[in-house]
PDB file of C-alpha atoms in Angstrom:
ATOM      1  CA  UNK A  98      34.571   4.283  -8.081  1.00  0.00           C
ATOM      2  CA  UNK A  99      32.581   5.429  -4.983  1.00  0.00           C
ATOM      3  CA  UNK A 100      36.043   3.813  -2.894  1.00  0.00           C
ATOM      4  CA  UNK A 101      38.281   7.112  -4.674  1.00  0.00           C
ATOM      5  CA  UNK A 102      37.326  10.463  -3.855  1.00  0.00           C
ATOM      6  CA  UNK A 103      39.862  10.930  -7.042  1.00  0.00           C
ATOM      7  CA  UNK A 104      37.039   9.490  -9.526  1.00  0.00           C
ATOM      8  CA  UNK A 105      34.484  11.745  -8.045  1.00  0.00           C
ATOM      9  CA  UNK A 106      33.189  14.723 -10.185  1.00  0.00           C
ATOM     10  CA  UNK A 107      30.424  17.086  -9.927  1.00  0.00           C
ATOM     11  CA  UNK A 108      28.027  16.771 -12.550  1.00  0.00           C
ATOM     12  CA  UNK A 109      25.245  19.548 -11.588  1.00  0.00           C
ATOM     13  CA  UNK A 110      22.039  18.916 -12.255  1.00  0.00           C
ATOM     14  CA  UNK A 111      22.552  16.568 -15.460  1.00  0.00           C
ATOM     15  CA  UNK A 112      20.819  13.479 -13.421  1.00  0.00           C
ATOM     16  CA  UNK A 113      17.759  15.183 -12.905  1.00  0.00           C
ATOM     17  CA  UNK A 114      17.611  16.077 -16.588  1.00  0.00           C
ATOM     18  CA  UNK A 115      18.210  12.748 -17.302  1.00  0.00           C
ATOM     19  CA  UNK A 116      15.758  11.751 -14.919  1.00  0.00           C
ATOM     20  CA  UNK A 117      12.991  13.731 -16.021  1.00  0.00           C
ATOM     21  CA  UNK A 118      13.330  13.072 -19.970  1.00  0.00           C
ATOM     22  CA  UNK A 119      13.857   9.432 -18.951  1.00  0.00           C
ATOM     23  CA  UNK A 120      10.661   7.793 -20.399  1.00  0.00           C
ATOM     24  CA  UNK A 121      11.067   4.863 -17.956  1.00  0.00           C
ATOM     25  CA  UNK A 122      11.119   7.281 -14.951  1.00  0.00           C
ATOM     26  CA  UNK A 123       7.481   8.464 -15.885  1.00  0.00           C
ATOM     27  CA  UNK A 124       6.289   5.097 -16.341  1.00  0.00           C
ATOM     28  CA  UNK A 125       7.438   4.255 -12.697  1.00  0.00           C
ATOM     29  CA  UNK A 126       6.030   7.639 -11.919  1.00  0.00           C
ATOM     30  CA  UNK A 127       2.723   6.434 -12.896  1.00  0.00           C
ATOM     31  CA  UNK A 128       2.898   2.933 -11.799  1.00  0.00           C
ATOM     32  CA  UNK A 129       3.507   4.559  -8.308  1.00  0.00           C
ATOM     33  CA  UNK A 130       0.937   6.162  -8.733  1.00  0.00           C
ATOM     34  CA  UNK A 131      -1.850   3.943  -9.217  1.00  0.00           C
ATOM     35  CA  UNK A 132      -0.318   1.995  -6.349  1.00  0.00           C
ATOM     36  CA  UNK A 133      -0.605   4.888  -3.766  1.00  0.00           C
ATOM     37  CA  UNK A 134      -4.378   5.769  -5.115  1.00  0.00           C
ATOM     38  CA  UNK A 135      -5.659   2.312  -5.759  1.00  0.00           C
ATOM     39  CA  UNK A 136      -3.868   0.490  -2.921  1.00  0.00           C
ATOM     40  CA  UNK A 137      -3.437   2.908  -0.459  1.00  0.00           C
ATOM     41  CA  UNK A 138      -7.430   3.481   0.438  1.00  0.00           C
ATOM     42  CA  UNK A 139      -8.559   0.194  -0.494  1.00  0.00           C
ATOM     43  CA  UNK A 140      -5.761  -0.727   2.384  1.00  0.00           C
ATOM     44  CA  UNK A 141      -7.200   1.719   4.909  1.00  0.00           C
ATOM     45  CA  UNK A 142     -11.186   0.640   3.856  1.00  0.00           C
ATOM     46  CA  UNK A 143     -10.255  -3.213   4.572  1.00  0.00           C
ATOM     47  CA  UNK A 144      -8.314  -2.228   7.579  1.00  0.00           C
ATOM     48  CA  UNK A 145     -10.869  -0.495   9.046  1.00  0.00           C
ATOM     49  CA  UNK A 146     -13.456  -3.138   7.755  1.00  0.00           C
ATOM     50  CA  UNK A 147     -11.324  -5.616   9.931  1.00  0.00           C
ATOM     51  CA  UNK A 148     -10.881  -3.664  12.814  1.00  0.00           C
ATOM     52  CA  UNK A 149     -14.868  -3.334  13.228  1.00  0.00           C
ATOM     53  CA  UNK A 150     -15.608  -6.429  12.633  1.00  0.00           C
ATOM     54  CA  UNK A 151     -13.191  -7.647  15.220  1.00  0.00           C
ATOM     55  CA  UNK A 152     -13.784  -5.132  17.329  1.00  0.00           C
ATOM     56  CA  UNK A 153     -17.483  -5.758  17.771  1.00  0.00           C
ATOM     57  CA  UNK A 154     -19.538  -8.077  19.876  1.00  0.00           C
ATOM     58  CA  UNK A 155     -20.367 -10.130  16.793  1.00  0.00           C
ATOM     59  CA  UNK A 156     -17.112 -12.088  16.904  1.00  0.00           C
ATOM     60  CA  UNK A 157     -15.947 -14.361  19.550  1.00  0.00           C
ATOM     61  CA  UNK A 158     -11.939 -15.716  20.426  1.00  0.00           C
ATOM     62  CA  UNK A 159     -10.878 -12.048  18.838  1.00  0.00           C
ATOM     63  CA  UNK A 160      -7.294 -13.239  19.843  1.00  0.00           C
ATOM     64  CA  UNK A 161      -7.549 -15.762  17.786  1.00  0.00           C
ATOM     65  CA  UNK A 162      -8.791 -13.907  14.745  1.00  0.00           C
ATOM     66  CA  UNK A 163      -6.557 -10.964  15.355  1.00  0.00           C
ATOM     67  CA  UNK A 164      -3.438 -13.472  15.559  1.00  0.00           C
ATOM     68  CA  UNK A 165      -4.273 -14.809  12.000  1.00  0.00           C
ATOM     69  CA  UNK A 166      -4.786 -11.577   9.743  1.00  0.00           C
ATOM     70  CA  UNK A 167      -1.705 -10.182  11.614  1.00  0.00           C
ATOM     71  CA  UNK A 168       0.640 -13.226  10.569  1.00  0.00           C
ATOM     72  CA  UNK A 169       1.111 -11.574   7.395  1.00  0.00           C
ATOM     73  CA  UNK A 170       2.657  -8.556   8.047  1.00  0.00           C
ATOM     74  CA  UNK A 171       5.456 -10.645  10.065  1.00  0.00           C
ATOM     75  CA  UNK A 172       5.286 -13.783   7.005  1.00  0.00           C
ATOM     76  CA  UNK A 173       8.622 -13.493   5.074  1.00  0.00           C
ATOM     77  CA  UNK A 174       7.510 -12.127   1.552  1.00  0.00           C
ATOM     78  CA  UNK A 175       9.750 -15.095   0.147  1.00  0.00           C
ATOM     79  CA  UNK A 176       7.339 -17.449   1.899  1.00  0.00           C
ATOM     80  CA  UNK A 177       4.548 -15.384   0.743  1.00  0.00           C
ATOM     81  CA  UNK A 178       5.421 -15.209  -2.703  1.00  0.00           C
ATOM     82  CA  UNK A 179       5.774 -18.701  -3.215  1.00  0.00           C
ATOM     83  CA  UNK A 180       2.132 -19.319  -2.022  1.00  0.00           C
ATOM     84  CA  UNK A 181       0.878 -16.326  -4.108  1.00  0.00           C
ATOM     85  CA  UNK A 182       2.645 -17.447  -7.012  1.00  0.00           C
ATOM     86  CA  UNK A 183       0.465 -20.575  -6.832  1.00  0.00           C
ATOM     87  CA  UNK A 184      -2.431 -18.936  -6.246  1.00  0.00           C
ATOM     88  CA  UNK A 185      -2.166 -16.423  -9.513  1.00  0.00           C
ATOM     89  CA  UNK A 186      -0.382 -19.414 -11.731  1.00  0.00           C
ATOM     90  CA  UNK A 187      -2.151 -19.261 -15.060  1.00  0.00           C
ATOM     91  CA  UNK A 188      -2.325 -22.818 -15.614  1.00  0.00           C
ATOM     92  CA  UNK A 189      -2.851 -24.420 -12.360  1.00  0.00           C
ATOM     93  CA  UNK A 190      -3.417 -20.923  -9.991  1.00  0.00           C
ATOM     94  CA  UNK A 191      -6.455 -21.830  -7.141  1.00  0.00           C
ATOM     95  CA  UNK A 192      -7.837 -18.059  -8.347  1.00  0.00           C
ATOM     96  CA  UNK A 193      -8.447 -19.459 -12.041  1.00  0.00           C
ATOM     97  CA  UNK A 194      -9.666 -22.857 -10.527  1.00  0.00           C
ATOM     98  CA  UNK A 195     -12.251 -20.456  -9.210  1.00  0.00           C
ATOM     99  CA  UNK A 196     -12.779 -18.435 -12.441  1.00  0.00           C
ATOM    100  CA  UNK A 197     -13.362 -21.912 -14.852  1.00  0.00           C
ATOM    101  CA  UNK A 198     -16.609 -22.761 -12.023  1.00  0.00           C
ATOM    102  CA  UNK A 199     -17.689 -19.352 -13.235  1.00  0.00           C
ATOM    103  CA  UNK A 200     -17.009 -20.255 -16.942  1.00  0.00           C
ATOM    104  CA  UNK A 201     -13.707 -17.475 -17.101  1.00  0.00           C
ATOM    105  CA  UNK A 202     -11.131 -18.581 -19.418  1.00  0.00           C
ATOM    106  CA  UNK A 203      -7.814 -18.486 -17.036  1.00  0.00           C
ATOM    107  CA  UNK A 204      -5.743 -15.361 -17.125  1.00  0.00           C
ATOM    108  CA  UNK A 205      -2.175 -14.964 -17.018  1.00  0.00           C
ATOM    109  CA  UNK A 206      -1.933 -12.689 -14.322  1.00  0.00           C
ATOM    110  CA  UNK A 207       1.522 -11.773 -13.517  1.00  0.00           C
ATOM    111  CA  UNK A 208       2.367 -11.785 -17.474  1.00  0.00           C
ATOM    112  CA  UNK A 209      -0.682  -9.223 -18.739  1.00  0.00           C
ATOM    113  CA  UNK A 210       0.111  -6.046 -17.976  1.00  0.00           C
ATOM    114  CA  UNK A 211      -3.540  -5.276 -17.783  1.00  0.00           C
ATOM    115  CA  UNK A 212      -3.593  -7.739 -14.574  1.00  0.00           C
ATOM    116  CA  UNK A 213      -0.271  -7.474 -13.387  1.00  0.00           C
ATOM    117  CA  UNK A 214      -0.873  -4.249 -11.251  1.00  0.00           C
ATOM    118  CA  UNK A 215      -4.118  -5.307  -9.691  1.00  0.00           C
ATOM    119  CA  UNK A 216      -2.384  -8.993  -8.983  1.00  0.00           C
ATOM    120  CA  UNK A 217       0.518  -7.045  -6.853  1.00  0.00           C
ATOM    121  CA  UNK A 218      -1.982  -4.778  -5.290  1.00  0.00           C
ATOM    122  CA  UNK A 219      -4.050  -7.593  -3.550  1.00  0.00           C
ATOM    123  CA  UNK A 220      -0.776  -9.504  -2.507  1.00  0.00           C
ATOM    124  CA  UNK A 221       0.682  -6.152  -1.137  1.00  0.00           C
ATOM    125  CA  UNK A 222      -2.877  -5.457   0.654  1.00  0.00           C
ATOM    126  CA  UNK A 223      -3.138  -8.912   2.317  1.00  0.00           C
ATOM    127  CA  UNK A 224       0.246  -8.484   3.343  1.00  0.00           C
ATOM    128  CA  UNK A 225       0.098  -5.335   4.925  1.00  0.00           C
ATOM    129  CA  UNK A 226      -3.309  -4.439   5.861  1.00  0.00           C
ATOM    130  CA  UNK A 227      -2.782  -6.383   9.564  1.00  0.00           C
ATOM    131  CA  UNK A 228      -0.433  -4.171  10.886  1.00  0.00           C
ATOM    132  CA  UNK A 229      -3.444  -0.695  10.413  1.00  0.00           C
ATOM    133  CA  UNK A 230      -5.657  -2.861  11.622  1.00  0.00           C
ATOM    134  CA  UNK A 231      -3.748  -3.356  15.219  1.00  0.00           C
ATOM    135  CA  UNK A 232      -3.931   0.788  15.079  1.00  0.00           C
ATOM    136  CA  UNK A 233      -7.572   1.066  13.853  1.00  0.00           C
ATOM    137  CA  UNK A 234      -8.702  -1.313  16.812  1.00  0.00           C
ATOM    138  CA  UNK A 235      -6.658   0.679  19.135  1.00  0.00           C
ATOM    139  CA  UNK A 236      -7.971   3.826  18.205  1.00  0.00           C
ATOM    140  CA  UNK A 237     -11.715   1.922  18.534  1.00  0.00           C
ATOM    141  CA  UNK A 238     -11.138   0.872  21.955  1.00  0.00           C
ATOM    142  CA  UNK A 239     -10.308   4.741  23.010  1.00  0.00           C
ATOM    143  CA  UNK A 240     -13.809   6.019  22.076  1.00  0.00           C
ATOM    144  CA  UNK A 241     -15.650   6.269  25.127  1.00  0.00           C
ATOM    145  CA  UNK A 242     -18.466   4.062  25.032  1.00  0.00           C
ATOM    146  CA  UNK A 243     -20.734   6.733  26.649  1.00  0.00           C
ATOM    147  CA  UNK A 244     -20.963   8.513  23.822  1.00  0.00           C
ATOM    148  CA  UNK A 245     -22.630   5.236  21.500  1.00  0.00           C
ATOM    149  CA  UNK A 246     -24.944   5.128  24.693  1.00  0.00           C
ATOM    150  CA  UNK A 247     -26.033   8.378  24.299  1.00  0.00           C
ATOM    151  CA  UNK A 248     -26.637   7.923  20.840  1.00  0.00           C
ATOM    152  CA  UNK A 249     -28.814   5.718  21.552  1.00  0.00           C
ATOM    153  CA  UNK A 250     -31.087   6.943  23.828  1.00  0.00           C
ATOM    154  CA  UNK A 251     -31.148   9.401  21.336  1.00  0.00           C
ATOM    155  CA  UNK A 252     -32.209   6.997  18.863  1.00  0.00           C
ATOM    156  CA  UNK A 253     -29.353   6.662  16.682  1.00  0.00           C
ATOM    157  CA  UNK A 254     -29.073   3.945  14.586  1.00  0.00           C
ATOM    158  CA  UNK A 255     -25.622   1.824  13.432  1.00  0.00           C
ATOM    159  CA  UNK A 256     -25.089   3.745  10.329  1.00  0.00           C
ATOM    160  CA  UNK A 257     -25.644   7.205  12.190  1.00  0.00           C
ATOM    161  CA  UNK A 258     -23.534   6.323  14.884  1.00  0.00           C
ATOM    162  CA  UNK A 259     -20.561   4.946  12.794  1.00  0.00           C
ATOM    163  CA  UNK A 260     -20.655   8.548  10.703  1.00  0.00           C
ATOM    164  CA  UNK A 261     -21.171  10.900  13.400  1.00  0.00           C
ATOM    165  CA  UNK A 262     -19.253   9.179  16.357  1.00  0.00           C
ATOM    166  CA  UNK A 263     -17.397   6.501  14.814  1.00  0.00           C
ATOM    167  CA  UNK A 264     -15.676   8.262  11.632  1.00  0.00           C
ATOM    168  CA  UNK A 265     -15.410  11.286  13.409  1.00  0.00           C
ATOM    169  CA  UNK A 266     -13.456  10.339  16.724  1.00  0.00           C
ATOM    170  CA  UNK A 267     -10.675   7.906  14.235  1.00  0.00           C
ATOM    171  CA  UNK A 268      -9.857  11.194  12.309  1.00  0.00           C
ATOM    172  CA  UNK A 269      -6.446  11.449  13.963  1.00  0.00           C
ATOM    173  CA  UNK A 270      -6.238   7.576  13.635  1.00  0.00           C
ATOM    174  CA  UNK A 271      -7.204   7.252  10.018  1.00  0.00           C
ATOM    175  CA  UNK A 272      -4.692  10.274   9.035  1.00  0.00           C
ATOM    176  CA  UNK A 273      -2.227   8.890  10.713  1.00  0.00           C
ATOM    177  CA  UNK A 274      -2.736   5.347   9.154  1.00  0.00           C
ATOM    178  CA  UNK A 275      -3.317   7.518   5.849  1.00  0.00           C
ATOM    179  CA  UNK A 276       0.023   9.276   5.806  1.00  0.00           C
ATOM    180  CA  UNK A 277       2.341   5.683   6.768  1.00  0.00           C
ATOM    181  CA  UNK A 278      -0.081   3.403   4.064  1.00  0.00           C
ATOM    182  CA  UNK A 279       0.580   6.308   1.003  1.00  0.00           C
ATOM    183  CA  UNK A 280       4.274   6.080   2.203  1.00  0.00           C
ATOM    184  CA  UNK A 281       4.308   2.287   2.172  1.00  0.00           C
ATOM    185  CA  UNK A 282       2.861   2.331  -1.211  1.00  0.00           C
ATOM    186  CA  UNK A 283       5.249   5.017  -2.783  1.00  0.00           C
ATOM    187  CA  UNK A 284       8.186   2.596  -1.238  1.00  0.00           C
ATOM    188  CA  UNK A 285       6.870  -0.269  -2.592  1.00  0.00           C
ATOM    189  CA  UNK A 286       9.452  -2.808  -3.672  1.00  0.00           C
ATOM    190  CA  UNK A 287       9.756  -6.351  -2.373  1.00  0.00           C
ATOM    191  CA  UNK A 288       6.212  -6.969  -4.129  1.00  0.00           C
ATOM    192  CA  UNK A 289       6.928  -6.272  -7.615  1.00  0.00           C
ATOM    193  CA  UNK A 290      10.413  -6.996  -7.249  1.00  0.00           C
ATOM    194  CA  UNK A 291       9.710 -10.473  -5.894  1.00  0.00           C
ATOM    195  CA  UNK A 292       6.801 -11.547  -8.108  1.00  0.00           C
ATOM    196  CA  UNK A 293       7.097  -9.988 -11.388  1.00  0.00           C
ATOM    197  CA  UNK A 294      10.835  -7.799 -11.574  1.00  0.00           C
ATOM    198  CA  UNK A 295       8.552  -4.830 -12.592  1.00  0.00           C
ATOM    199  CA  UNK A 296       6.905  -6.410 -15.801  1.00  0.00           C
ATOM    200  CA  UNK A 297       5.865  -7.099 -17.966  1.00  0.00           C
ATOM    201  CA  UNK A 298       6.761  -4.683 -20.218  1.00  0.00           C
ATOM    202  CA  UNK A 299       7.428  -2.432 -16.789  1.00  0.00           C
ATOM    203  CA  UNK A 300       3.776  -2.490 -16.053  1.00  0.00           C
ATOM    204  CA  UNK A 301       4.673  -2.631 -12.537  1.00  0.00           C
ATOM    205  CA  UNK A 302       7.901  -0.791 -12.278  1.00  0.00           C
ATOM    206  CA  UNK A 303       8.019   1.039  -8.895  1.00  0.00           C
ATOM    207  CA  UNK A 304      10.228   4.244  -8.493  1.00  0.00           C
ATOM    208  CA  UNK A 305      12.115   2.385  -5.491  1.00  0.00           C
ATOM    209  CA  UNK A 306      12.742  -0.889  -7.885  1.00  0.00           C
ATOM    210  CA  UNK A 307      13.951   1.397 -10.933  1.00  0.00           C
ATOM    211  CA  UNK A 308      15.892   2.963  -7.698  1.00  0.00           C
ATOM    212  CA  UNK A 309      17.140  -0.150  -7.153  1.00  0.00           C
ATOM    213  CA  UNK A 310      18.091  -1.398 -10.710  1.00  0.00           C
ATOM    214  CA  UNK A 311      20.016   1.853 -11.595  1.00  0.00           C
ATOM    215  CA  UNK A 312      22.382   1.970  -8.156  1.00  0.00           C
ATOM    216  CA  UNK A 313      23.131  -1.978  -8.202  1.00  0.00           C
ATOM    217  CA  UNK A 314      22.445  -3.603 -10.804  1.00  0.00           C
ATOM    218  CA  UNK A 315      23.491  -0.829 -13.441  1.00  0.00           C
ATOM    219  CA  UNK A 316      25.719   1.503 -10.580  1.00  0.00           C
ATOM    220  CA  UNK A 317      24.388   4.515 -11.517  1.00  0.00           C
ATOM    221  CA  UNK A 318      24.183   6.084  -8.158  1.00  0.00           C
ATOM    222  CA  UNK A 319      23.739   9.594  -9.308  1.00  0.00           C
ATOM    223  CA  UNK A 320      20.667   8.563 -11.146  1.00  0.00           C
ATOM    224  CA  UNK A 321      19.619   6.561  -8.193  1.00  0.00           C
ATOM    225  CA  UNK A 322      20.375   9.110  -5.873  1.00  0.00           C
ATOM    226  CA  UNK A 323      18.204  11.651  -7.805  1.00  0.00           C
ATOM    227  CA  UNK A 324      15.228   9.192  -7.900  1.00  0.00           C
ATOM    228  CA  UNK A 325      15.306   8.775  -4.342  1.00  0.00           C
ATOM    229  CA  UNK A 326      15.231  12.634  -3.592  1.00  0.00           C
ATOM    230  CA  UNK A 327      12.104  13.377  -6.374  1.00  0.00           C
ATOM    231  CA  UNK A 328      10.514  10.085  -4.223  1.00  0.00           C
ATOM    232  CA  UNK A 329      11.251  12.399  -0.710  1.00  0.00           C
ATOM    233  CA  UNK A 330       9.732  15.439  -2.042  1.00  0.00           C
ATOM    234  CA  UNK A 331       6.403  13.947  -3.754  1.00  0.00           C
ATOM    235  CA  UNK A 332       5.889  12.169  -0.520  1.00  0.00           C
ATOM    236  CA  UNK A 333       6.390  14.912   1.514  1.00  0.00           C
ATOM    237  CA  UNK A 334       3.984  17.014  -1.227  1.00  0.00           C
ATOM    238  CA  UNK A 335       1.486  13.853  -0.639  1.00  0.00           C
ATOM    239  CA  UNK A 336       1.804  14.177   3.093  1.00  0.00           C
ATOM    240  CA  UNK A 337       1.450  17.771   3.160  1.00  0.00           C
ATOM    241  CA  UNK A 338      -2.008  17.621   0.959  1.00  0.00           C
ATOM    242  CA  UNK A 339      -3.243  15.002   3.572  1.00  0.00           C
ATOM    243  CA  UNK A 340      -2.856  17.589   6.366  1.00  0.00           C
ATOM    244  CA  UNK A 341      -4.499  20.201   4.566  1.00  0.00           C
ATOM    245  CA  UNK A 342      -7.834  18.424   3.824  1.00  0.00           C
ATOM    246  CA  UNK A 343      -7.593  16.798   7.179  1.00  0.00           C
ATOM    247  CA  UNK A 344      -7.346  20.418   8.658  1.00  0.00           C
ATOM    248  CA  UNK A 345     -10.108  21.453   6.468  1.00  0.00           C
ATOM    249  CA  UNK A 346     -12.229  18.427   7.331  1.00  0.00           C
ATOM    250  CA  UNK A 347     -12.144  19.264  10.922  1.00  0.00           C
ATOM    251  CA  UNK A 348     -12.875  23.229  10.238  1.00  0.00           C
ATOM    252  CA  UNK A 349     -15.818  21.965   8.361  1.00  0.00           C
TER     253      UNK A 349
END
């Protein structure tokens, strides 16, 4: 009992050798994983892609627009879940009412585990990518427009201006939106924990929901509490890498 000093015993590093020849640990590991390098740029790429397009001269009542991808980054995810439950329903989901036009057979896709992960990816993308894409259009809006005018009088075209002006004057922007989205992603809980409880068969088990299930639902806090400082120091590894090749890009 955490409520008696008494009952309280040092135990060394025993939780971390449980942790690491935990085979449940490592599958988390990995899940996390493939959540931080398949959600975390495709995140930033739609971000950005929204951020353009709305920042442009293409697209008219931007308030408007801006208003509606943003609601779902303040949507409760209960609220959220419920619609995206519907959508991915393997029976009567709107995404296999699509697929059958096409001549798919429907797919389960919060109970395959070759699905699952992808399925929680796109909710967790549509639900956060709103809140980068605020930044990105900032960070748009603070690039002089002299410099695209130069460019072309120079006779740059859209595509050369986007790399060499563009790309180049986000940098600080995009790492900055890098480094919170691969943090998001290693954190990533209410998703899985919401829509599938980290299955099936753990196919989307998150370090911070195995976190979660080993302090309160099975009160191992140790355990937990070693989880949670492995998560701190391969984010802060992550984070560290990301400043590296950004310093590098900018030498180069």
């Amino acid at each position: 009992s955490l409520g008696n000093i008494q009952y309280v015993r040092f135990v060394g590093f025993r939780n971390y050798l449980q942790l690491f020849n935990d085979p449940l640990f490592w599958q988390a590991l990995q899940n996390t994983l493939y959540f931080v390098l398949v959600g975390g740029p495709l995140s930033v790429v739609v971000s950005l892609g929204a951020a353009l397009l709305l920042n442009s001269k293409l697209v008219r009542f931007k308030s408007f627009f801006r208003a509606i991808y943003f609601a779902p980054v303040v949507t409760t995810l209960v609220a959220v879940a419920v619609v995206w439950r519907f959508v991915y329903h393997p029976r009567f989901g709107l995404l296999n009412y699509f697929l059958g036009f096409l001549g798919i057979n429907p797919i389960d896709w919060l109970g395959d585990p070759t699905y699952a992960m992808p399925a929680i990816i796109l909710l967790a993308v549509w639900k956060n990518f709103g809140y980068n894409m605020i930044i990105f259009i900032a960070g748009l809006q603070n690039i002089p427009e002299e410099l695209y005018e130069a460019a072309r009088i120079d006779g740059a075209n859209a595509r050369q201006q986007f790399l060499h002006i563009t790309i180049p004057m986000l940098a600080p922007t995009t790492l900055f939106i890098s480094i919170i989205t691969m943090i998001g992603y290693f954190q990533l809980f209410a998703e899985p924990y919401v829509m599938t409880q980290g299955g099936p068969l753990n196919s989307t088990l998150s370090i911070v929901l195995l976190m979660y299930q080993q302090g309160f639902r099975w009160w191992n806090m140790g355990y937990s509490a070693s989880l949670a400082f492995v998560l701190f120091v391969i984010i802060l590894i992550g984070s560290l890498i990301q400043f590296k090749l950004q310093k590098r890009g900018e030498v180069a």
